[in-house]
mmCIF file with all atom_site columns, C-alpha atoms and ligand atoms in Angstrom:
data_model
loop_
_atom_site.group_PDB
_atom_site.id
_atom_site.type_symbol
_atom_site.label_atom_id
_atom_site.label_alt_id
_atom_site.label_comp_id
_atom_site.label_asym_id
_atom_site.label_entity_id
_atom_site.label_seq_id
_atom_site.pdbx_PDB_ins_code
_atom_site.Cartn_x
_atom_site.Cartn_y
_atom_site.Cartn_z
_atom_site.occupancy
_atom_site.B_iso_or_equiv
_atom_site.pdbx_formal_charge
_atom_site.auth_seq_id
_atom_site.auth_comp_id
_atom_site.auth_asym_id
_atom_site.auth_atom_id
_atom_site.pdbx_PDB_model_num
ATOM   1   C CA  . MET A 1 1   ? 46.376 38.559 -22.698 1.00 66.00 ? 1   MET A CA  1
ATOM   2   C CA  . ASN A 1 2   ? 44.053 37.958 -25.665 1.00 76.00 ? 2   ASN A CA  1
ATOM   3   C CA  . LYS A 1 3   ? 45.367 38.466 -29.152 1.00 93.00 ? 3   LYS A CA  1
ATOM   4   C CA  . ARG A 1 4   ? 43.564 41.436 -30.672 1.00 96.00 ? 4   ARG A CA  1
ATOM   5   C CA  . GLY A 1 5   ? 40.686 40.496 -32.998 1.00 97.00 ? 5   GLY A CA  1
ATOM   6   C CA  . LYS A 1 6   ? 40.543 41.370 -36.677 1.00 97.00 ? 6   LYS A CA  1
ATOM   7   C CA  . PHE A 1 7   ? 38.268 44.105 -37.957 1.00 98.00 ? 7   PHE A CA  1
ATOM   8   C CA  . ILE A 1 8   ? 36.734 43.369 -41.364 1.00 98.00 ? 8   ILE A CA  1
ATOM   9   C CA  . VAL A 1 9   ? 34.416 45.797 -43.114 1.00 98.00 ? 9   VAL A CA  1
ATOM   10  C CA  . PHE A 1 10  ? 32.090 45.095 -46.036 1.00 98.00 ? 10  PHE A CA  1
ATOM   11  C CA  . GLU A 1 11  ? 31.344 48.030 -48.311 1.00 98.00 ? 11  GLU A CA  1
ATOM   12  C CA  . GLY A 1 12  ? 29.495 48.662 -51.534 1.00 96.00 ? 12  GLY A CA  1
ATOM   13  C CA  . GLY A 1 13  ? 26.604 50.425 -53.147 1.00 91.00 ? 13  GLY A CA  1
ATOM   14  C CA  . ASP A 1 14  ? 23.004 49.663 -52.303 1.00 87.00 ? 14  ASP A CA  1
ATOM   15  C CA  . ALA A 1 15  ? 21.835 46.202 -53.471 1.00 86.00 ? 15  ALA A CA  1
ATOM   16  C CA  . ALA A 1 16  ? 25.381 44.817 -53.779 1.00 90.00 ? 16  ALA A CA  1
ATOM   17  C CA  . GLY A 1 17  ? 24.506 41.931 -51.456 1.00 92.00 ? 17  GLY A CA  1
ATOM   18  C CA  . LYS A 1 18  ? 26.785 43.348 -48.774 1.00 94.00 ? 18  LYS A CA  1
ATOM   19  C CA  . SER A 1 19  ? 24.682 42.437 -45.755 1.00 95.00 ? 19  SER A CA  1
ATOM   20  C CA  . THR A 1 20  ? 24.313 38.819 -46.915 1.00 96.00 ? 20  THR A CA  1
ATOM   21  C CA  . GLN A 1 21  ? 28.050 38.490 -47.532 1.00 97.00 ? 21  GLN A CA  1
ATOM   22  C CA  . ALA A 1 22  ? 28.905 40.167 -44.222 1.00 98.00 ? 22  ALA A CA  1
ATOM   23  C CA  . GLU A 1 23  ? 26.646 37.692 -42.427 1.00 98.00 ? 23  GLU A CA  1
ATOM   24  C CA  . LEU A 1 24  ? 28.172 34.669 -44.197 1.00 98.00 ? 24  LEU A CA  1
ATOM   25  C CA  . PHE A 1 25  ? 31.716 35.835 -43.558 1.00 98.00 ? 25  PHE A CA  1
ATOM   26  C CA  . ALA A 1 26  ? 31.031 36.648 -39.892 1.00 98.00 ? 26  ALA A CA  1
ATOM   27  C CA  . ALA A 1 27  ? 29.761 33.097 -39.390 1.00 98.00 ? 27  ALA A CA  1
ATOM   28  C CA  . LYS A 1 28  ? 32.846 31.736 -41.157 1.00 96.00 ? 28  LYS A CA  1
ATOM   29  C CA  . VAL A 1 29  ? 35.332 33.547 -38.900 1.00 96.00 ? 29  VAL A CA  1
ATOM   30  C CA  . ASN A 1 30  ? 33.167 33.444 -35.769 1.00 95.00 ? 30  ASN A CA  1
ATOM   31  C CA  . ALA A 1 31  ? 33.003 37.218 -35.650 1.00 98.00 ? 31  ALA A CA  1
ATOM   32  C CA  . LEU A 1 32  ? 30.718 39.666 -33.995 1.00 98.00 ? 32  LEU A CA  1
ATOM   33  C CA  . LEU A 1 33  ? 28.470 40.996 -36.780 1.00 98.00 ? 33  LEU A CA  1
ATOM   34  C CA  . THR A 1 34  ? 27.447 44.614 -36.591 1.00 98.00 ? 34  THR A CA  1
ATOM   35  C CA  . ARG A 1 35  ? 26.423 47.429 -38.900 1.00 98.00 ? 35  ARG A CA  1
ATOM   36  C CA  . GLU A 1 36  ? 26.501 51.150 -39.583 1.00 98.00 ? 36  GLU A CA  1
ATOM   37  C CA  . PRO A 1 37  ? 24.751 53.392 -39.149 1.00 97.00 ? 37  PRO A CA  1
ATOM   38  C CA  . GLY A 1 38  ? 23.626 51.443 -36.093 1.00 97.00 ? 38  GLY A CA  1
ATOM   39  C CA  . GLY A 1 39  ? 25.191 48.768 -33.960 1.00 97.00 ? 39  GLY A CA  1
ATOM   40  C CA  . THR A 1 40  ? 24.268 50.418 -30.640 1.00 98.00 ? 40  THR A CA  1
ATOM   41  C CA  . LYS A 1 41  ? 20.976 51.611 -29.171 1.00 98.00 ? 41  LYS A CA  1
ATOM   42  C CA  . LEU A 1 42  ? 21.940 55.197 -29.900 1.00 98.00 ? 42  LEU A CA  1
ATOM   43  C CA  . GLY A 1 43  ? 23.210 54.290 -33.363 1.00 98.00 ? 43  GLY A CA  1
ATOM   44  C CA  . GLU A 1 44  ? 19.983 52.511 -34.290 1.00 97.00 ? 44  GLU A CA  1
ATOM   45  C CA  . ARG A 1 45  ? 18.005 55.594 -33.238 1.00 96.00 ? 45  ARG A CA  1
ATOM   46  C CA  . ILE A 1 46  ? 20.270 57.780 -35.334 1.00 96.00 ? 46  ILE A CA  1
ATOM   47  C CA  . ARG A 1 47  ? 19.784 55.298 -38.201 1.00 96.00 ? 47  ARG A CA  1
ATOM   48  C CA  . SER A 1 48  ? 16.031 55.874 -38.157 1.00 93.00 ? 48  SER A CA  1
ATOM   49  C CA  . LEU A 1 49  ? 16.561 59.624 -38.178 1.00 92.00 ? 49  LEU A CA  1
ATOM   50  C CA  . LEU A 1 50  ? 18.904 59.269 -41.140 1.00 92.00 ? 50  LEU A CA  1
ATOM   51  C CA  . LEU A 1 51  ? 17.092 56.755 -43.276 1.00 89.00 ? 51  LEU A CA  1
ATOM   52  C CA  . VAL A 1 52  ? 13.376 56.920 -42.620 1.00 83.00 ? 52  VAL A CA  1
ATOM   53  C CA  . PRO A 1 53  ? 11.958 59.437 -45.060 1.00 72.00 ? 53  PRO A CA  1
ATOM   54  C CA  . ASP A 1 54  ? 10.093 62.149 -43.206 1.00 75.00 ? 54  ASP A CA  1
ATOM   55  C CA  . GLY A 1 55  ? 8.721  64.901 -45.379 1.00 75.00 ? 55  GLY A CA  1
ATOM   56  C CA  . ASP A 1 56  ? 8.762  67.277 -42.396 1.00 78.00 ? 56  ASP A CA  1
ATOM   57  C CA  . VAL A 1 57  ? 12.458 66.879 -41.582 1.00 81.00 ? 57  VAL A CA  1
ATOM   58  C CA  . LEU A 1 58  ? 15.006 68.556 -43.796 1.00 87.00 ? 58  LEU A CA  1
ATOM   59  C CA  . LEU A 1 59  ? 18.483 67.063 -43.465 1.00 91.00 ? 59  LEU A CA  1
ATOM   60  C CA  . MET A 1 60  ? 21.392 69.017 -44.904 1.00 94.00 ? 60  MET A CA  1
ATOM   61  C CA  . PRO A 1 61  ? 24.464 67.088 -46.165 1.00 96.00 ? 61  PRO A CA  1
ATOM   62  C CA  . LYS A 1 62  ? 26.630 68.275 -43.254 1.00 97.00 ? 62  LYS A CA  1
ATOM   63  C CA  . ALA A 1 63  ? 23.942 67.316 -40.740 1.00 96.00 ? 63  ALA A CA  1
ATOM   64  C CA  . GLU A 1 64  ? 23.798 63.885 -42.398 1.00 96.00 ? 64  GLU A CA  1
ATOM   65  C CA  . LEU A 1 65  ? 27.595 63.631 -42.153 1.00 98.00 ? 65  LEU A CA  1
ATOM   66  C CA  . PHE A 1 66  ? 27.665 64.470 -38.450 1.00 98.00 ? 66  PHE A CA  1
ATOM   67  C CA  . LEU A 1 67  ? 24.829 62.075 -37.630 1.00 97.00 ? 67  LEU A CA  1
ATOM   68  C CA  . MET A 1 68  ? 26.762 59.274 -39.388 1.00 98.00 ? 68  MET A CA  1
ATOM   69  C CA  . ALA A 1 69  ? 29.836 60.369 -37.429 1.00 98.00 ? 69  ALA A CA  1
ATOM   70  C CA  . ALA A 1 70  ? 27.956 60.443 -34.104 1.00 98.00 ? 70  ALA A CA  1
ATOM   71  C CA  . ALA A 1 71  ? 26.662 56.919 -34.657 1.00 98.00 ? 71  ALA A CA  1
ATOM   72  C CA  . ARG A 1 72  ? 30.212 55.772 -35.495 1.00 98.00 ? 72  ARG A CA  1
ATOM   73  C CA  . ALA A 1 73  ? 31.835 57.396 -32.458 1.00 98.00 ? 73  ALA A CA  1
ATOM   74  C CA  . GLN A 1 74  ? 29.385 55.573 -30.195 1.00 98.00 ? 74  GLN A CA  1
ATOM   75  C CA  . HIS A 1 75  ? 29.780 52.300 -32.082 1.00 98.00 ? 75  HIS A CA  1
ATOM   76  C CA  . VAL A 1 76  ? 33.596 52.308 -31.987 1.00 98.00 ? 76  VAL A CA  1
ATOM   77  C CA  . LYS A 1 77  ? 33.793 52.944 -28.233 1.00 98.00 ? 77  LYS A CA  1
ATOM   78  C CA  . GLU A 1 78  ? 30.800 50.916 -27.089 1.00 98.00 ? 78  GLU A CA  1
ATOM   79  C CA  . VAL A 1 79  ? 31.059 47.846 -29.335 1.00 98.00 ? 79  VAL A CA  1
ATOM   80  C CA  . ILE A 1 80  ? 33.896 47.553 -31.842 1.00 98.00 ? 80  ILE A CA  1
ATOM   81  C CA  . GLU A 1 81  ? 36.974 48.494 -29.833 1.00 98.00 ? 81  GLU A CA  1
ATOM   82  C CA  . PRO A 1 82  ? 36.003 46.473 -26.710 1.00 98.00 ? 82  PRO A CA  1
ATOM   83  C CA  . ALA A 1 83  ? 35.318 43.382 -28.848 1.00 98.00 ? 83  ALA A CA  1
ATOM   84  C CA  . LEU A 1 84  ? 38.650 43.686 -30.690 1.00 98.00 ? 84  LEU A CA  1
ATOM   85  C CA  . GLU A 1 85  ? 40.463 44.151 -27.395 1.00 98.00 ? 85  GLU A CA  1
ATOM   86  C CA  . GLN A 1 86  ? 38.869 40.978 -26.049 1.00 97.00 ? 86  GLN A CA  1
ATOM   87  C CA  . GLY A 1 87  ? 40.273 39.115 -29.044 1.00 97.00 ? 87  GLY A CA  1
ATOM   88  C CA  . ARG A 1 88  ? 36.979 38.896 -30.916 1.00 97.00 ? 88  ARG A CA  1
ATOM   89  C CA  . ASN A 1 89  ? 36.873 39.323 -34.675 1.00 97.00 ? 89  ASN A CA  1
ATOM   90  C CA  . VAL A 1 90  ? 34.419 42.008 -35.780 1.00 98.00 ? 90  VAL A CA  1
ATOM   91  C CA  . VAL A 1 91  ? 32.645 42.127 -39.148 1.00 98.00 ? 91  VAL A CA  1
ATOM   92  C CA  . CYS A 1 92  ? 30.962 45.425 -39.842 1.00 98.00 ? 92  CYS A CA  1
ATOM   93  C CA  . ASP A 1 93  ? 28.433 46.099 -42.564 1.00 98.00 ? 93  ASP A CA  1
ATOM   94  C CA  . ARG A 1 94  ? 29.696 49.555 -43.692 1.00 98.00 ? 94  ARG A CA  1
ATOM   95  C CA  . TYR A 1 95  ? 32.115 51.890 -41.920 1.00 98.00 ? 95  TYR A CA  1
ATOM   96  C CA  . SER A 1 96  ? 34.147 55.024 -42.661 1.00 98.00 ? 96  SER A CA  1
ATOM   97  C CA  . ALA A 1 97  ? 34.520 54.376 -46.388 1.00 98.00 ? 97  ALA A CA  1
ATOM   98  C CA  . SER A 1 98  ? 30.739 54.641 -46.743 1.00 98.00 ? 98  SER A CA  1
ATOM   99  C CA  . THR A 1 99  ? 30.917 58.156 -45.335 1.00 98.00 ? 99  THR A CA  1
ATOM   100 C CA  . LEU A 1 100 ? 33.598 59.101 -47.846 1.00 98.00 ? 100 LEU A CA  1
ATOM   101 C CA  . ALA A 1 101 ? 31.648 57.500 -50.702 1.00 98.00 ? 101 ALA A CA  1
ATOM   102 C CA  . TYR A 1 102 ? 28.163 58.766 -49.819 1.00 97.00 ? 102 TYR A CA  1
ATOM   103 C CA  . GLN A 1 103 ? 28.721 62.082 -48.048 1.00 98.00 ? 103 GLN A CA  1
ATOM   104 C CA  . GLY A 1 104 ? 31.964 62.907 -49.890 1.00 98.00 ? 104 GLY A CA  1
ATOM   105 C CA  . PHE A 1 105 ? 31.547 61.618 -53.444 1.00 98.00 ? 105 PHE A CA  1
ATOM   106 C CA  . GLY A 1 106 ? 27.738 61.327 -53.390 1.00 97.00 ? 106 GLY A CA  1
ATOM   107 C CA  . ARG A 1 107 ? 26.774 64.544 -51.582 1.00 97.00 ? 107 ARG A CA  1
ATOM   108 C CA  . ARG A 1 108 ? 29.914 66.297 -52.814 1.00 98.00 ? 108 ARG A CA  1
ATOM   109 C CA  . LEU A 1 109 ? 31.136 67.489 -49.428 1.00 98.00 ? 109 LEU A CA  1
ATOM   110 C CA  . PRO A 1 110 ? 34.898 68.214 -49.673 1.00 98.00 ? 110 PRO A CA  1
ATOM   111 C CA  . ILE A 1 111 ? 36.703 64.891 -49.326 1.00 98.00 ? 111 ILE A CA  1
ATOM   112 C CA  . ASP A 1 112 ? 39.561 66.161 -47.145 1.00 98.00 ? 112 ASP A CA  1
ATOM   113 C CA  . GLU A 1 113 ? 37.073 67.633 -44.678 1.00 98.00 ? 113 GLU A CA  1
ATOM   114 C CA  . VAL A 1 114 ? 34.987 64.452 -44.647 1.00 98.00 ? 114 VAL A CA  1
ATOM   115 C CA  . GLU A 1 115 ? 38.207 62.508 -44.013 1.00 98.00 ? 115 GLU A CA  1
ATOM   116 C CA  . GLU A 1 116 ? 38.945 64.677 -41.000 1.00 98.00 ? 116 GLU A CA  1
ATOM   117 C CA  . VAL A 1 117 ? 35.479 64.159 -39.538 1.00 98.00 ? 117 VAL A CA  1
ATOM   118 C CA  . VAL A 1 118 ? 35.696 60.429 -40.186 1.00 98.00 ? 118 VAL A CA  1
ATOM   119 C CA  . GLY A 1 119 ? 39.105 60.116 -38.531 1.00 98.00 ? 119 GLY A CA  1
ATOM   120 C CA  . PHE A 1 120 ? 37.928 62.061 -35.492 1.00 98.00 ? 120 PHE A CA  1
ATOM   121 C CA  . ALA A 1 121 ? 34.671 60.102 -35.153 1.00 98.00 ? 121 ALA A CA  1
ATOM   122 C CA  . SER A 1 122 ? 36.373 56.717 -35.423 1.00 98.00 ? 122 SER A CA  1
ATOM   123 C CA  . TYR A 1 123 ? 39.189 57.573 -32.981 1.00 98.00 ? 123 TYR A CA  1
ATOM   124 C CA  . GLY A 1 124 ? 41.437 56.738 -35.928 1.00 97.00 ? 124 GLY A CA  1
ATOM   125 C CA  . LEU A 1 125 ? 40.363 53.080 -35.867 1.00 98.00 ? 125 LEU A CA  1
ATOM   126 C CA  . GLU A 1 126 ? 40.917 51.587 -39.325 1.00 98.00 ? 126 GLU A CA  1
ATOM   127 C CA  . PRO A 1 127 ? 39.744 48.155 -40.433 1.00 98.00 ? 127 PRO A CA  1
ATOM   128 C CA  . ASP A 1 128 ? 42.320 45.418 -41.017 1.00 97.00 ? 128 ASP A CA  1
ATOM   129 C CA  . ILE A 1 129 ? 40.603 44.929 -44.313 1.00 98.00 ? 129 ILE A CA  1
ATOM   130 C CA  . TYR A 1 130 ? 37.877 46.513 -46.402 1.00 98.00 ? 130 TYR A CA  1
ATOM   131 C CA  . VAL A 1 131 ? 35.953 44.252 -48.781 1.00 98.00 ? 131 VAL A CA  1
ATOM   132 C CA  . LEU A 1 132 ? 34.348 46.134 -51.652 1.00 98.00 ? 132 LEU A CA  1
ATOM   133 C CA  . LEU A 1 133 ? 31.446 44.261 -53.197 1.00 97.00 ? 133 LEU A CA  1
ATOM   134 C CA  . ASP A 1 134 ? 31.569 45.844 -56.585 1.00 96.00 ? 134 ASP A CA  1
ATOM   135 C CA  . ILE A 1 135 ? 28.509 45.903 -58.785 1.00 92.00 ? 135 ILE A CA  1
ATOM   136 C CA  . SER A 1 136 ? 27.371 48.179 -61.584 1.00 90.00 ? 136 SER A CA  1
ATOM   137 C CA  . LEU A 1 137 ? 24.324 50.340 -61.062 1.00 89.00 ? 137 LEU A CA  1
ATOM   138 C CA  . GLU A 1 138 ? 22.576 48.484 -63.919 1.00 89.00 ? 138 GLU A CA  1
ATOM   139 C CA  . VAL A 1 139 ? 22.982 45.144 -62.143 1.00 89.00 ? 139 VAL A CA  1
ATOM   140 C CA  . ALA A 1 140 ? 22.016 46.689 -58.794 1.00 86.00 ? 140 ALA A CA  1
ATOM   141 C CA  . LEU A 1 141 ? 18.833 47.994 -60.375 1.00 84.00 ? 141 LEU A CA  1
ATOM   142 C CA  . THR A 1 142 ? 17.915 44.565 -61.743 1.00 84.00 ? 142 THR A CA  1
ATOM   143 C CA  . ARG A 1 143 ? 18.149 43.192 -58.199 1.00 81.00 ? 143 ARG A CA  1
ATOM   144 C CA  . LYS A 1 144 ? 15.918 45.697 -56.587 1.00 72.00 ? 144 LYS A CA  1
ATOM   145 C CA  . SER A 1 145 ? 14.565 49.056 -57.528 1.00 63.00 ? 145 SER A CA  1
ATOM   146 C CA  . LEU A 1 146 ? 16.459 51.416 -55.295 1.00 62.00 ? 146 LEU A CA  1
ATOM   147 C CA  . GLY A 1 147 ? 14.223 53.477 -53.142 1.00 65.00 ? 147 GLY A CA  1
ATOM   148 C CA  . GLY A 1 148 ? 12.566 53.063 -49.829 1.00 72.00 ? 148 GLY A CA  1
ATOM   149 C CA  . ASP A 1 149 ? 14.966 54.904 -47.613 1.00 83.00 ? 149 ASP A CA  1
ATOM   150 C CA  . ARG A 1 150 ? 16.060 58.520 -47.798 1.00 81.00 ? 150 ARG A CA  1
ATOM   151 C CA  . ILE A 1 151 ? 19.450 57.774 -49.331 1.00 83.00 ? 151 ILE A CA  1
ATOM   152 C CA  . GLU A 1 152 ? 18.326 55.026 -51.713 1.00 82.00 ? 152 GLU A CA  1
ATOM   153 C CA  . ASP A 1 153 ? 15.759 57.522 -53.007 1.00 81.00 ? 153 ASP A CA  1
ATOM   154 C CA  . GLU A 1 154 ? 18.552 59.666 -54.483 1.00 85.00 ? 154 GLU A CA  1
ATOM   155 C CA  . GLY A 1 155 ? 18.865 59.715 -58.277 1.00 87.00 ? 155 GLY A CA  1
ATOM   156 C CA  . GLN A 1 156 ? 21.061 57.516 -60.461 1.00 90.00 ? 156 GLN A CA  1
ATOM   157 C CA  . SER A 1 157 ? 23.869 60.055 -60.826 1.00 94.00 ? 157 SER A CA  1
ATOM   158 C CA  . PHE A 1 158 ? 24.217 60.195 -57.021 1.00 95.00 ? 158 PHE A CA  1
ATOM   159 C CA  . HIS A 1 159 ? 24.542 56.406 -56.893 1.00 93.00 ? 159 HIS A CA  1
ATOM   160 C CA  . GLU A 1 160 ? 27.021 56.424 -59.816 1.00 95.00 ? 160 GLU A CA  1
ATOM   161 C CA  . ARG A 1 161 ? 29.205 58.888 -57.902 1.00 97.00 ? 161 ARG A CA  1
ATOM   162 C CA  . VAL A 1 162 ? 29.034 56.680 -54.810 1.00 97.00 ? 162 VAL A CA  1
ATOM   163 C CA  . LEU A 1 163 ? 30.140 53.584 -56.770 1.00 96.00 ? 163 LEU A CA  1
ATOM   164 C CA  . GLU A 1 164 ? 32.931 55.537 -58.424 1.00 97.00 ? 164 GLU A CA  1
ATOM   165 C CA  . GLY A 1 165 ? 33.951 56.815 -54.992 1.00 98.00 ? 165 GLY A CA  1
ATOM   166 C CA  . PHE A 1 166 ? 34.260 53.289 -53.594 1.00 98.00 ? 166 PHE A CA  1
ATOM   167 C CA  . ARG A 1 167 ? 36.333 52.201 -56.596 1.00 98.00 ? 167 ARG A CA  1
ATOM   168 C CA  . ARG A 1 168 ? 38.638 55.169 -56.185 1.00 98.00 ? 168 ARG A CA  1
ATOM   169 C CA  . LEU A 1 169 ? 39.091 54.531 -52.445 1.00 98.00 ? 169 LEU A CA  1
ATOM   170 C CA  . ALA A 1 170 ? 39.938 50.884 -53.163 1.00 98.00 ? 170 ALA A CA  1
ATOM   171 C CA  . SER A 1 171 ? 42.367 51.611 -55.992 1.00 98.00 ? 171 SER A CA  1
ATOM   172 C CA  . ASP A 1 172 ? 44.102 54.338 -53.962 1.00 97.00 ? 172 ASP A CA  1
ATOM   173 C CA  . ASN A 1 173 ? 44.761 51.912 -51.134 1.00 97.00 ? 173 ASN A CA  1
ATOM   174 C CA  . PRO A 1 174 ? 45.192 48.346 -52.407 1.00 96.00 ? 174 PRO A CA  1
ATOM   175 C CA  . ALA A 1 175 ? 46.945 47.300 -49.183 1.00 95.00 ? 175 ALA A CA  1
ATOM   176 C CA  . SER A 1 176 ? 43.690 47.735 -47.240 1.00 96.00 ? 176 SER A CA  1
ATOM   177 C CA  . TRP A 1 177 ? 41.089 46.742 -49.818 1.00 98.00 ? 177 TRP A CA  1
ATOM   178 C CA  . VAL A 1 178 ? 39.989 43.667 -51.708 1.00 97.00 ? 178 VAL A CA  1
ATOM   179 C CA  . VAL A 1 179 ? 37.550 44.170 -54.550 1.00 98.00 ? 179 VAL A CA  1
ATOM   180 C CA  . VAL A 1 180 ? 35.089 41.389 -55.321 1.00 97.00 ? 180 VAL A CA  1
ATOM   181 C CA  . ASP A 1 181 ? 32.841 41.187 -58.362 1.00 95.00 ? 181 ASP A CA  1
ATOM   182 C CA  . ALA A 1 182 ? 29.443 40.970 -56.677 1.00 93.00 ? 182 ALA A CA  1
ATOM   183 C CA  . SER A 1 183 ? 27.380 40.466 -59.815 1.00 93.00 ? 183 SER A CA  1
ATOM   184 C CA  . ARG A 1 184 ? 27.548 36.669 -59.480 1.00 94.00 ? 184 ARG A CA  1
ATOM   185 C CA  . SER A 1 185 ? 25.526 34.340 -57.260 1.00 94.00 ? 185 SER A CA  1
ATOM   186 C CA  . ILE A 1 186 ? 25.631 34.569 -53.468 1.00 95.00 ? 186 ILE A CA  1
ATOM   187 C CA  . ALA A 1 187 ? 27.612 31.310 -53.238 1.00 97.00 ? 187 ALA A CA  1
ATOM   188 C CA  . GLU A 1 188 ? 30.151 32.290 -55.913 1.00 97.00 ? 188 GLU A CA  1
ATOM   189 C CA  . THR A 1 189 ? 30.639 35.713 -54.378 1.00 97.00 ? 189 THR A CA  1
ATOM   190 C CA  . ALA A 1 190 ? 31.081 34.194 -50.900 1.00 97.00 ? 190 ALA A CA  1
ATOM   191 C CA  . GLU A 1 191 ? 33.681 31.788 -52.251 1.00 97.00 ? 191 GLU A CA  1
ATOM   192 C CA  . THR A 1 192 ? 35.664 34.651 -53.779 1.00 98.00 ? 192 THR A CA  1
ATOM   193 C CA  . VAL A 1 193 ? 35.403 36.654 -50.567 1.00 98.00 ? 193 VAL A CA  1
ATOM   194 C CA  . ASN A 1 194 ? 36.749 33.712 -48.570 1.00 97.00 ? 194 ASN A CA  1
ATOM   195 C CA  . SER A 1 195 ? 39.579 33.015 -50.990 1.00 97.00 ? 195 SER A CA  1
ATOM   196 C CA  . LEU A 1 196 ? 40.708 36.649 -51.051 1.00 96.00 ? 196 LEU A CA  1
ATOM   197 C CA  . VAL A 1 197 ? 40.146 37.668 -47.452 1.00 97.00 ? 197 VAL A CA  1
ATOM   198 C CA  . LEU A 1 198 ? 41.043 34.636 -45.330 1.00 96.00 ? 198 LEU A CA  1
ATOM   199 C CA  . PRO A 1 199 ? 44.701 34.560 -46.443 1.00 94.00 ? 199 PRO A CA  1
ATOM   200 C CA  . ARG A 1 200 ? 45.017 38.276 -45.731 1.00 90.00 ? 200 ARG A CA  1
ATOM   201 C CA  . LEU A 1 201 ? 43.836 37.947 -42.168 1.00 87.00 ? 201 LEU A CA  1
ATOM   202 C CA  . GLY A 1 202 ? 46.887 35.863 -41.380 1.00 79.00 ? 202 GLY A CA  1
ATOM   203 C CA  . ASP A 1 203 ? 47.938 35.458 -37.795 1.00 59.00 ? 203 ASP A CA  1
HETATM 204 P P1  . TMP B 2 .   ? 22.454 49.823 -45.673 1.00 67.23 ? 1   TMP B P1  1
HETATM 205 O O1  . TMP B 2 .   ? 21.231 49.975 -46.529 1.00 67.23 ? 1   TMP B O1  1
HETATM 206 O O2  . TMP B 2 .   ? 23.594 49.206 -46.364 1.00 67.23 ? 1   TMP B O2  1
HETATM 207 O O3  . TMP B 2 .   ? 22.154 49.251 -44.342 1.00 67.23 ? 1   TMP B O3  1
HETATM 208 O O4  . TMP B 2 .   ? 23.010 51.320 -45.390 1.00 67.23 ? 1   TMP B O4  1
HETATM 209 C C1  . TMP B 2 .   ? 22.225 52.329 -45.022 1.00 67.23 ? 1   TMP B C1  1
HETATM 210 C C2  . TMP B 2 .   ? 22.382 53.541 -45.908 1.00 67.23 ? 1   TMP B C2  1
HETATM 211 O O5  . TMP B 2 .   ? 23.204 54.499 -45.226 1.00 67.23 ? 1   TMP B O5  1
HETATM 212 C C3  . TMP B 2 .   ? 23.004 53.305 -47.270 1.00 67.23 ? 1   TMP B C3  1
HETATM 213 O O6  . TMP B 2 .   ? 22.196 53.971 -48.256 1.00 67.23 ? 1   TMP B O6  1
HETATM 214 C C4  . TMP B 2 .   ? 24.341 54.007 -47.182 1.00 67.23 ? 1   TMP B C4  1
HETATM 215 C C5  . TMP B 2 .   ? 24.132 55.055 -46.128 1.00 67.23 ? 1   TMP B C5  1
HETATM 216 N N1  . TMP B 2 .   ? 25.350 55.447 -45.382 1.00 67.23 ? 1   TMP B N1  1
HETATM 217 C C6  . TMP B 2 .   ? 25.902 56.696 -45.620 1.00 67.23 ? 1   TMP B C6  1
HETATM 218 O O7  . TMP B 2 .   ? 25.381 57.457 -46.430 1.00 67.23 ? 1   TMP B O7  1
HETATM 219 N N2  . TMP B 2 .   ? 27.022 57.064 -44.925 1.00 67.23 ? 1   TMP B N2  1
HETATM 220 C C7  . TMP B 2 .   ? 27.611 56.255 -43.989 1.00 67.23 ? 1   TMP B C7  1
HETATM 221 O O8  . TMP B 2 .   ? 28.622 56.630 -43.374 1.00 67.23 ? 1   TMP B O8  1
HETATM 222 C C8  . TMP B 2 .   ? 27.023 54.951 -43.752 1.00 67.23 ? 1   TMP B C8  1
HETATM 223 C C9  . TMP B 2 .   ? 27.637 54.035 -42.733 1.00 67.23 ? 1   TMP B C9  1
HETATM 224 C C10 . TMP B 2 .   ? 25.903 54.594 -44.469 1.00 67.23 ? 1   TMP B C10 1
#
C-alpha cells in the first residue's frame, strides 16, 4: 500500500506571492499543485461566479461562504483526498484558513459558525502544514494595486482584517503553521519556505 501523501497549503493576503511560492514548492516536492476556489471543473466555475465582478449579481457574505464551501467539498473528494491516498503530495494554493480569514475576519461572519461550515465542507481534512506568506498591506500595495476581482476590490480595512485573521490563526496553532516573511525576493522567500517546511514534512 502507498504511504499517504503530504498535504501542504499556502496562505496569505492578496499579492503575497503565494501562487509563485506554491508553484516552486510543488515542483520541489513533486506534488500535485492545485488551488482554491477551483481545482475541479465545478470549482473553477464557482470561482468565476465568486471573483468576476458582475454589477448585476449581488452576493451576500453567507452566499459567498457557501460557494467557497461547495467548491472545497468537490475539490477534497474529487482531487485532494484521492491524490493523498495514492501517496501523492498535494500543494494547494489556499484552503480552509482562507475562508476563516476572508469570510470570518474579513466579512465578519461569526468565526465559530464559519469553522463549522469549513469542517463540514472539507470532510474534516486538515493540511499537514499551513504556510503563511506574511506581508504587510503597505508592501502588498507596492507590488500591485489590489483590485480586479470582486474580493480584491474590497477596501483597505477589509484586507487589514484578513491579514490580522491569518496571523491570529497561525499564532493560535503553531503546530500546524509556519510563518514566512514574504516581503523579500522570490528566491529568498522560497529558500526560507524550504528550510522551514521540508524538515517538518518528515517521513
Ligand atoms: P487568489 O487570488 O489567491 O487566487 O484567491 C482568490 C480570492 O478568493 C482571494 O481574494 C481570496 C478569496 N478566497 C476567499 O475569500 N475565501 C476562500 O475560502 C478562498 C479559498 C479564497
